C-alpha positions as a printed Julia matrix, in Angstrom:
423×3 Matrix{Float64}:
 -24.26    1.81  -21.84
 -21.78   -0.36  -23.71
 -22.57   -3.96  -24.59
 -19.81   -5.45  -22.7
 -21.65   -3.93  -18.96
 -24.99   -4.36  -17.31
 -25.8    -2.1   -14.6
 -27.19   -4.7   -12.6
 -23.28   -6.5   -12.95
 -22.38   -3.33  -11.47
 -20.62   -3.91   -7.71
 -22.8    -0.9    -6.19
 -21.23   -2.25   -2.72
 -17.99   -1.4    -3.62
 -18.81    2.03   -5.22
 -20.89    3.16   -1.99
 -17.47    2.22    0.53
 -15.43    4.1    -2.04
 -17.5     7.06   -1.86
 -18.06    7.29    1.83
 -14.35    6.83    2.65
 -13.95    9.51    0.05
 -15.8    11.93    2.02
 -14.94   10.83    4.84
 -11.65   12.01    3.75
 -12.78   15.33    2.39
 -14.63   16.11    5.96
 -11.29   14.97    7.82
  -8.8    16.97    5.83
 -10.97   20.48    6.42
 -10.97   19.39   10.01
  -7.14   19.0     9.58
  -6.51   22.65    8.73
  -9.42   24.26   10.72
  -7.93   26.57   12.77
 -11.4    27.8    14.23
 -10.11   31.56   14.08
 -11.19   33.39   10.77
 -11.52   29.53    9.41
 -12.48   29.53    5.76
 -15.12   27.3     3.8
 -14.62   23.88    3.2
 -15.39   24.33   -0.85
 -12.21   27.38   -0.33
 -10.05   26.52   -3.31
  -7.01   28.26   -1.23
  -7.12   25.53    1.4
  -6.5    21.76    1.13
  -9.87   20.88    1.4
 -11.11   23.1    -1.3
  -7.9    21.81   -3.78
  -9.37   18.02   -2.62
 -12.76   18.54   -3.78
 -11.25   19.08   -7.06
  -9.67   16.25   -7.37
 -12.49   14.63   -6.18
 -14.43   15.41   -8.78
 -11.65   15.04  -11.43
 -11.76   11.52   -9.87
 -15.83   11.19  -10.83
 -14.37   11.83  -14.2
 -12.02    9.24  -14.19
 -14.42    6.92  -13.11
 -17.04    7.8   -16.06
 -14.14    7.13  -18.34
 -13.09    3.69  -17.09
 -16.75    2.37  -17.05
 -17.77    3.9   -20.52
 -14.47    1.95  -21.85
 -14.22   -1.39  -23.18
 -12.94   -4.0   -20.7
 -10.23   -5.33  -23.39
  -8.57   -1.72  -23.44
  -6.98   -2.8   -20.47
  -5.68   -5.7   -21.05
  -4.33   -4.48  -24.38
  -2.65   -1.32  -21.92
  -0.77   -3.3   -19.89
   2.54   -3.56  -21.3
   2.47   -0.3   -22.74
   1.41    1.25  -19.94
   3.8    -0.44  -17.14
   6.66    1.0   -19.99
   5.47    4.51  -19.89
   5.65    4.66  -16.03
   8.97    2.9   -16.37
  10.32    5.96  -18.47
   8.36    8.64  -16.13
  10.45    6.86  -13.38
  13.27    7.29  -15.03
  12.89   10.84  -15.95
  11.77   11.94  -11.98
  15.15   12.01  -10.83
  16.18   14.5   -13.61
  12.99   16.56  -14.51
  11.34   16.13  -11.22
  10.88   18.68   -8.52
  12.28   18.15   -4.95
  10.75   17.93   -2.02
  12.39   17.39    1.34
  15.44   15.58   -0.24
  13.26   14.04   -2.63
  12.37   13.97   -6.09
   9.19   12.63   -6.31
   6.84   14.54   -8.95
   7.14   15.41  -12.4
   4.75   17.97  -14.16
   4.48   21.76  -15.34
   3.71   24.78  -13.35
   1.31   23.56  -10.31
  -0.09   20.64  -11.4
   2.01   17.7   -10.51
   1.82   13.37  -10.39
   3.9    10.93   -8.49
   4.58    8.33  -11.57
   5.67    5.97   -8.45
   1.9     6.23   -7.17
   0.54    5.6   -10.62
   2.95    2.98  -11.43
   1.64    0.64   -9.18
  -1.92   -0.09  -10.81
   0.5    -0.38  -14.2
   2.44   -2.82  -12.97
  -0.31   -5.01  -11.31
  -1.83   -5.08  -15.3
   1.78   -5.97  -16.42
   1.79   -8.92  -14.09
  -1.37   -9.89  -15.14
  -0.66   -9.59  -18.77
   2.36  -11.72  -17.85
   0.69  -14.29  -15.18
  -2.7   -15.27  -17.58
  -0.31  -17.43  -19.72
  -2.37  -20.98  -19.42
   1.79  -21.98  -19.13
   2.58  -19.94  -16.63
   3.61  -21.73  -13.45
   4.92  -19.57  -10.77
   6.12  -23.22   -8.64
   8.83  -23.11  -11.19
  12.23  -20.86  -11.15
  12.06  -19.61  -14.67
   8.72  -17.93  -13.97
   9.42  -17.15  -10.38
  12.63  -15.26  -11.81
  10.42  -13.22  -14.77
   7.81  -12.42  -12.13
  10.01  -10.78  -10.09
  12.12   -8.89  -12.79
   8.64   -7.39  -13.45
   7.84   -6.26   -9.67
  11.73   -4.94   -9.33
  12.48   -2.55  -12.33
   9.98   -0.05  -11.04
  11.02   -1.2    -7.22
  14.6    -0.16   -8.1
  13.62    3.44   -9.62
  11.24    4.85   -7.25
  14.32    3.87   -4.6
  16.99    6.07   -6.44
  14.25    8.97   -6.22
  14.91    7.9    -3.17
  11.18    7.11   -1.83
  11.3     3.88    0.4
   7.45    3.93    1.37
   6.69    3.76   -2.19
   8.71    1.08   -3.36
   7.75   -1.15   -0.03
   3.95   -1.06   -1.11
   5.18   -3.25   -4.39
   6.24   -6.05   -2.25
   2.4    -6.2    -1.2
   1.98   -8.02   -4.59
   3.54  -11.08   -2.95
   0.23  -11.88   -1.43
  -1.18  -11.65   -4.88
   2.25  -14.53   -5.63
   0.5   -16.46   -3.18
  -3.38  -16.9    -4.53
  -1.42  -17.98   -7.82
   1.04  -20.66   -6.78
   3.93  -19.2    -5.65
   5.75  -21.74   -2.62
   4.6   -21.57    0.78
   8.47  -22.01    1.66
   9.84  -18.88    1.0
   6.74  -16.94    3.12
   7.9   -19.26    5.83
  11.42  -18.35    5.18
  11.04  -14.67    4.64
   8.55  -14.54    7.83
  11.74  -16.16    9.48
  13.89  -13.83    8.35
  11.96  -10.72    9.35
  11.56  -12.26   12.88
  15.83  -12.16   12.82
  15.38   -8.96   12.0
  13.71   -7.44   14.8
  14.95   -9.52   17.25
  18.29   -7.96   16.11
  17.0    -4.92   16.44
  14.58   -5.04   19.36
  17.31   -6.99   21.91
  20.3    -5.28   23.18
  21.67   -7.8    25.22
  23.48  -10.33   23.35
  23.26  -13.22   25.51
  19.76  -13.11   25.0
  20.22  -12.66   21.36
  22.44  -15.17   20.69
  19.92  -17.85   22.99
  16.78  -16.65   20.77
  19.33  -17.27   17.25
  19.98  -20.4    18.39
  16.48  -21.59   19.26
  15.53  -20.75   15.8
  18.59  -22.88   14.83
  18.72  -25.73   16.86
  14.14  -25.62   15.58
  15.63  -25.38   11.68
  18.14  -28.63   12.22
  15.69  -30.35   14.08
  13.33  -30.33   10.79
  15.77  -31.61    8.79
  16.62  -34.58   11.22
  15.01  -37.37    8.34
  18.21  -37.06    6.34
  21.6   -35.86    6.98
  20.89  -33.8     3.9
  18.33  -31.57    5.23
  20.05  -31.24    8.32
  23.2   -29.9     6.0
  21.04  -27.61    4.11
  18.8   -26.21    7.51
  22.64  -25.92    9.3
  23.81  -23.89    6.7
  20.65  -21.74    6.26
  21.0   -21.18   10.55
  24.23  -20.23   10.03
  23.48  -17.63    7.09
  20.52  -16.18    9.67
  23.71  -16.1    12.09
  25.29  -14.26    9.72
  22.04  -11.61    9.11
  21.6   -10.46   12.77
  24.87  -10.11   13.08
  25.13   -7.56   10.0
  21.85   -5.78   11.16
  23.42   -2.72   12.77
  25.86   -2.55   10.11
  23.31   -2.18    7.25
  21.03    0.2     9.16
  24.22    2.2     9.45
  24.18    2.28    6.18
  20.47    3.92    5.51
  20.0     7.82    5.45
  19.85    9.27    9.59
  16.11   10.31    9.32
  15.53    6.5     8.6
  17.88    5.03   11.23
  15.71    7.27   13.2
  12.62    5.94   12.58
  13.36    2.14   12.97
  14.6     3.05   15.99
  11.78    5.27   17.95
   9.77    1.9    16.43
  11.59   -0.33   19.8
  11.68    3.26   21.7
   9.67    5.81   21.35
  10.88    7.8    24.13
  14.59    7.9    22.63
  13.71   11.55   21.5
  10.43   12.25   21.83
  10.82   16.03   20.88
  12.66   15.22   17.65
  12.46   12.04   15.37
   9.85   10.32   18.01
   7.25   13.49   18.19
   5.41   12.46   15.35
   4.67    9.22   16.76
   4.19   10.45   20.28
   1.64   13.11   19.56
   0.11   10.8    17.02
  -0.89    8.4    20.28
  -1.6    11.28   21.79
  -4.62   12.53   19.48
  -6.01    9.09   19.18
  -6.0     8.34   22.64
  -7.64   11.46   23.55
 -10.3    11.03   21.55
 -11.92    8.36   23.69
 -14.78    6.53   22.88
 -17.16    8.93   21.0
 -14.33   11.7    20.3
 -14.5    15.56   21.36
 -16.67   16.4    18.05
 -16.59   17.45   14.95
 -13.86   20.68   14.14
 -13.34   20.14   18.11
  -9.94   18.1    18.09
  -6.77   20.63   20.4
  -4.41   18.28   18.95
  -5.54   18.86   15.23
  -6.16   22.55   15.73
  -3.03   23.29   17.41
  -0.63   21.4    14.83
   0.6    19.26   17.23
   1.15   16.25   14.35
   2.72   17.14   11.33
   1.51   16.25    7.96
  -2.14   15.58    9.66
  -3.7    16.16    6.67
  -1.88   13.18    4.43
  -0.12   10.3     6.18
  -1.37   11.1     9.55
  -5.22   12.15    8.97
  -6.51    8.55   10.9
  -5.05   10.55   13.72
  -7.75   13.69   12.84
 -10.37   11.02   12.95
  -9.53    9.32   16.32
  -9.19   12.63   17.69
 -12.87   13.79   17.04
 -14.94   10.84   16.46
 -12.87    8.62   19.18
 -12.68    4.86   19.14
 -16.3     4.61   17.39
 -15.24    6.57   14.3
 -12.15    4.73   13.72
 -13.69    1.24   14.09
 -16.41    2.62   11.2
 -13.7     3.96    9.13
 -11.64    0.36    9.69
 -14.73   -1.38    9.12
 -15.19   -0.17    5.85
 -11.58   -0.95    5.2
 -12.43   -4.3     5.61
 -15.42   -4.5     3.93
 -13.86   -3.43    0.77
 -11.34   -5.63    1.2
 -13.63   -8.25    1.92
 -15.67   -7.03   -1.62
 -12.78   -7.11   -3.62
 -11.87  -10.64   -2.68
 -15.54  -12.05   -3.61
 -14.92  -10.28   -6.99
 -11.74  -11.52   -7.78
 -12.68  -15.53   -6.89
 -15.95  -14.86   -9.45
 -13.91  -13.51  -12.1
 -14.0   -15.16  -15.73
 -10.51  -15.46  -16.34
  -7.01  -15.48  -15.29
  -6.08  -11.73  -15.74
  -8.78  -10.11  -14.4
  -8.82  -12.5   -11.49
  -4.51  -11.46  -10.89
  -5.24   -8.18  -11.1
  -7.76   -8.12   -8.89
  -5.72   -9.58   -6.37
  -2.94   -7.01   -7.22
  -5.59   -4.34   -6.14
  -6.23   -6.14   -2.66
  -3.15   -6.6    -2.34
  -1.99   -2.59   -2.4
  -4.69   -1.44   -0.56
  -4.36   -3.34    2.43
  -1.14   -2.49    2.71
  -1.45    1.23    2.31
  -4.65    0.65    4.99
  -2.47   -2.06    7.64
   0.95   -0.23    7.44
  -0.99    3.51    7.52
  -2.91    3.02   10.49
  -0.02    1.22   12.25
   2.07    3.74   11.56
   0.06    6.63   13.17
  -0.51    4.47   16.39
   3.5     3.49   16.26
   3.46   -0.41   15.5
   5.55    0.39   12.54
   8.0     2.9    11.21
   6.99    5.91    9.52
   7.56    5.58    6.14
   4.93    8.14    4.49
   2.06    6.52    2.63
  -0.89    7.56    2.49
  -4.18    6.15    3.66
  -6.1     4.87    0.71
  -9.05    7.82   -0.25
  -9.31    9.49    2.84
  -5.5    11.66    2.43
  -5.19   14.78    0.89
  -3.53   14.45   -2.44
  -4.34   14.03   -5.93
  -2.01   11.8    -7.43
  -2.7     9.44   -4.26
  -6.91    9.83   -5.18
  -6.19    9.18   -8.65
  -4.21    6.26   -8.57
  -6.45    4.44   -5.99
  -9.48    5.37   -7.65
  -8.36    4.11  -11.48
  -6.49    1.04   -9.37
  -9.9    -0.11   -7.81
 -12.69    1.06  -10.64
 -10.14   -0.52  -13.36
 -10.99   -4.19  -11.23
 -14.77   -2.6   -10.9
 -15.28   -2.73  -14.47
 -13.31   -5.75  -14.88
 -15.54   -7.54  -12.82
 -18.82   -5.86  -14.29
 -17.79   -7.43  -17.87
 -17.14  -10.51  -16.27
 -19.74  -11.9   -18.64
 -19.03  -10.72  -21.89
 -15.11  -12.15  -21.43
 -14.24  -15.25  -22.99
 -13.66  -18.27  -20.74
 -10.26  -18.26  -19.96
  -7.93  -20.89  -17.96
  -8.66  -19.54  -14.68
């Protein structure tokens, strides 16, 4: 064992809920493609749960390697790193292969990787690299401004691949903004601004639309009723959310059908229930059947059956409500938030600035994958195909989670050999 680790430093916790949602997983995606006829073996390398164990155990691998390693290596990797994704990004379009309209996956012969998945852990470490600076103030403009140039460039490639779900997860790193300084004001703002947004899109009736705008107008001028130049500067900024609803429909007019679609079976489900909405629909459907204690085991009609597509990979919480019912998913959630709850502890005990980002970057991107997953499958928000953290079949999704969160694991069990840092 290297100098720079104890095993006793080690967060065992964390290690044990990445393992059981692991297998969890594993157990979940052979129940997704049991077909209980001539079914084959879960260890079958020919079916998905066979090719998962593989990666599974590539992942073990990966793990070895980031613990045996010396903490610095990642620090010194950051840059670098977050540059080489930048070029694989750049390359997908033109190298890549395509998969229902998109090109998201570079590689040779069968073996494959999303750079967009693995580009996310890269750019946490490049915003860490960035953020440790004992100068760095992210209240001021000049830093906001670098901050965000940082979070965009790979924002802006993996949506010309074009891969929306991917390139939403970045903007998850604004909670890590927060922890470090960055103003309250704009969350209030941008909270604002999303609640235009859906009111746009969730009311019909204009008369109702215009009395809810002007609420939230007539509330803005009212805060800045101290000085006539707040009131100016709330006025204008109702106006300008005036001026957003208003242009709603035309910009969602403007994004591909199949995502039209989507935002709208979000406000109606029933719109088309056999087409864009039967995802969604028979999603609710499997969870809600499952009941309490679920129907058991290899026992779910709505898994078997292929009544939800892509079960296996965005949609696999719906394999788990369906045969281990309300209890299984609150277990499954529960460890969600445990880890989440883990990686918070560790990141407030950390040493020093970068380790401390980072390992806010890492909450940060799995509870969005977990929040936006599960609310996808149960039709709270649009589907926009990510995958639930560990538990979906893939291996470039397994592999980037597991070197995002054992990357902050090791971080955290050097947290005493690292210099004291501004933190």
């Amino acid at each position: 064992m290297r100098q720079d680790i104890q095993v006793n430093r080690i967060d065992w916790v964390t290690i044990l809920i990445y393992f059981a949602l692991v297998f969890i997983g594993w157990f979940n995606i052979y129940a997704a493609v049991y077909d209980g006829q001539d079914a084959k073996s879960i260890f079958d390398l020919s079916i998905n749960s066979g090719i998962q164990l593989v990666w599974i155990g590539t992942s073990v691998v990966l793990i070895i390697l980031i613990m045996a390693a010396d903490y610095r290596l990642f620090e010194n990797l950051a840059i670098p790193l977050y540059l080489l994704f930048l070029v694989l990004l750049i390359l997908t379009p033109f190298v890549g292969k395509e998969v229902n309209g998109q090109v998201l996956s570079i590689g040779v012969g069968s073996f494959r990787i999303q750079p967009g998945e693995f580009a996310k852990f890269a750019t946490a470490l490049a915003l860490a690299k960035f953020m440790e600076r004992p100068t760095f103030d992210l209240s001021k403009v000049k830093y906001q401004i670098r901050a965000f140039a940082i979070l965009m460039v790979p924002v802006v490639l993996i949506l010309l691949q074009p891969d929306t779900g991917t390139a939403m997860v970045y903007f998850s790193l604004l909670i890590m903004f927060y922890r470090e300084g960055f103003p309250s004001k704009y969350y209030l703002l941008g909270i604002g601004m999303i609640a235009i947004v859906l009111l746009s899109l969730g009311i019909e009736n204009n008369l109702y639309l215009a009395v809810a705008i002007g609420a939230i107008c007539l509330f803005l001028i009212l805060l800045g009723k101290r000085s006539w130049q707040k009131t100016i500067v709330f006025s204008l900024i109702g106006l300008g959310l005036i001026g957003i609803t208003y242009s709603i429909d035309f910009v969602v007019s403007k994004l591909p059908s199949h995502q039209q679609n989507r935002i709208m079976v979000l406000f109606n489900p029933d719109i088309d229930p056999l087409g864009v909405g039967w995802n969604v629909t028979q999603s609710k459907i499997a969870i809600g059947s499952g009941g309490m204690f679920g129907k058991g085991y290899l026992q779910g009609t709505q898994t078997k059956f292929d009544f939800v597509p892509e079960q296996h990979t965005d949609f696999i919480f719906c394999t788990l409500g369906e045969e281990f019912g309300w209890f299984g998913s609150l277990v499954v959630i529960s460890l969600f938030v445990a880890l989440l709850v883990r990686i918070v502890i560790m990141a407030e005990r950390q040493k020093n600035r970068f380790s401390r980002i980072y390992g806010y970057s890492v909450l940060s991107i799995l509870m969005f994958h977990f929040m936006v997953n599960i609310a996808m499958t149960i039709g709270l928000f649009p589907v926009v195909g990510i995958p639930l953290p560990f538990l979906s079949y893939g291996g470039s999704s397994l592999w980037s989670f597991t070197v995002l969160l054992f990357i902050f694991i090791k971080m955290d069990a050097s947290r005493a050999s690292q210099l004291g840092r501004l933190s």
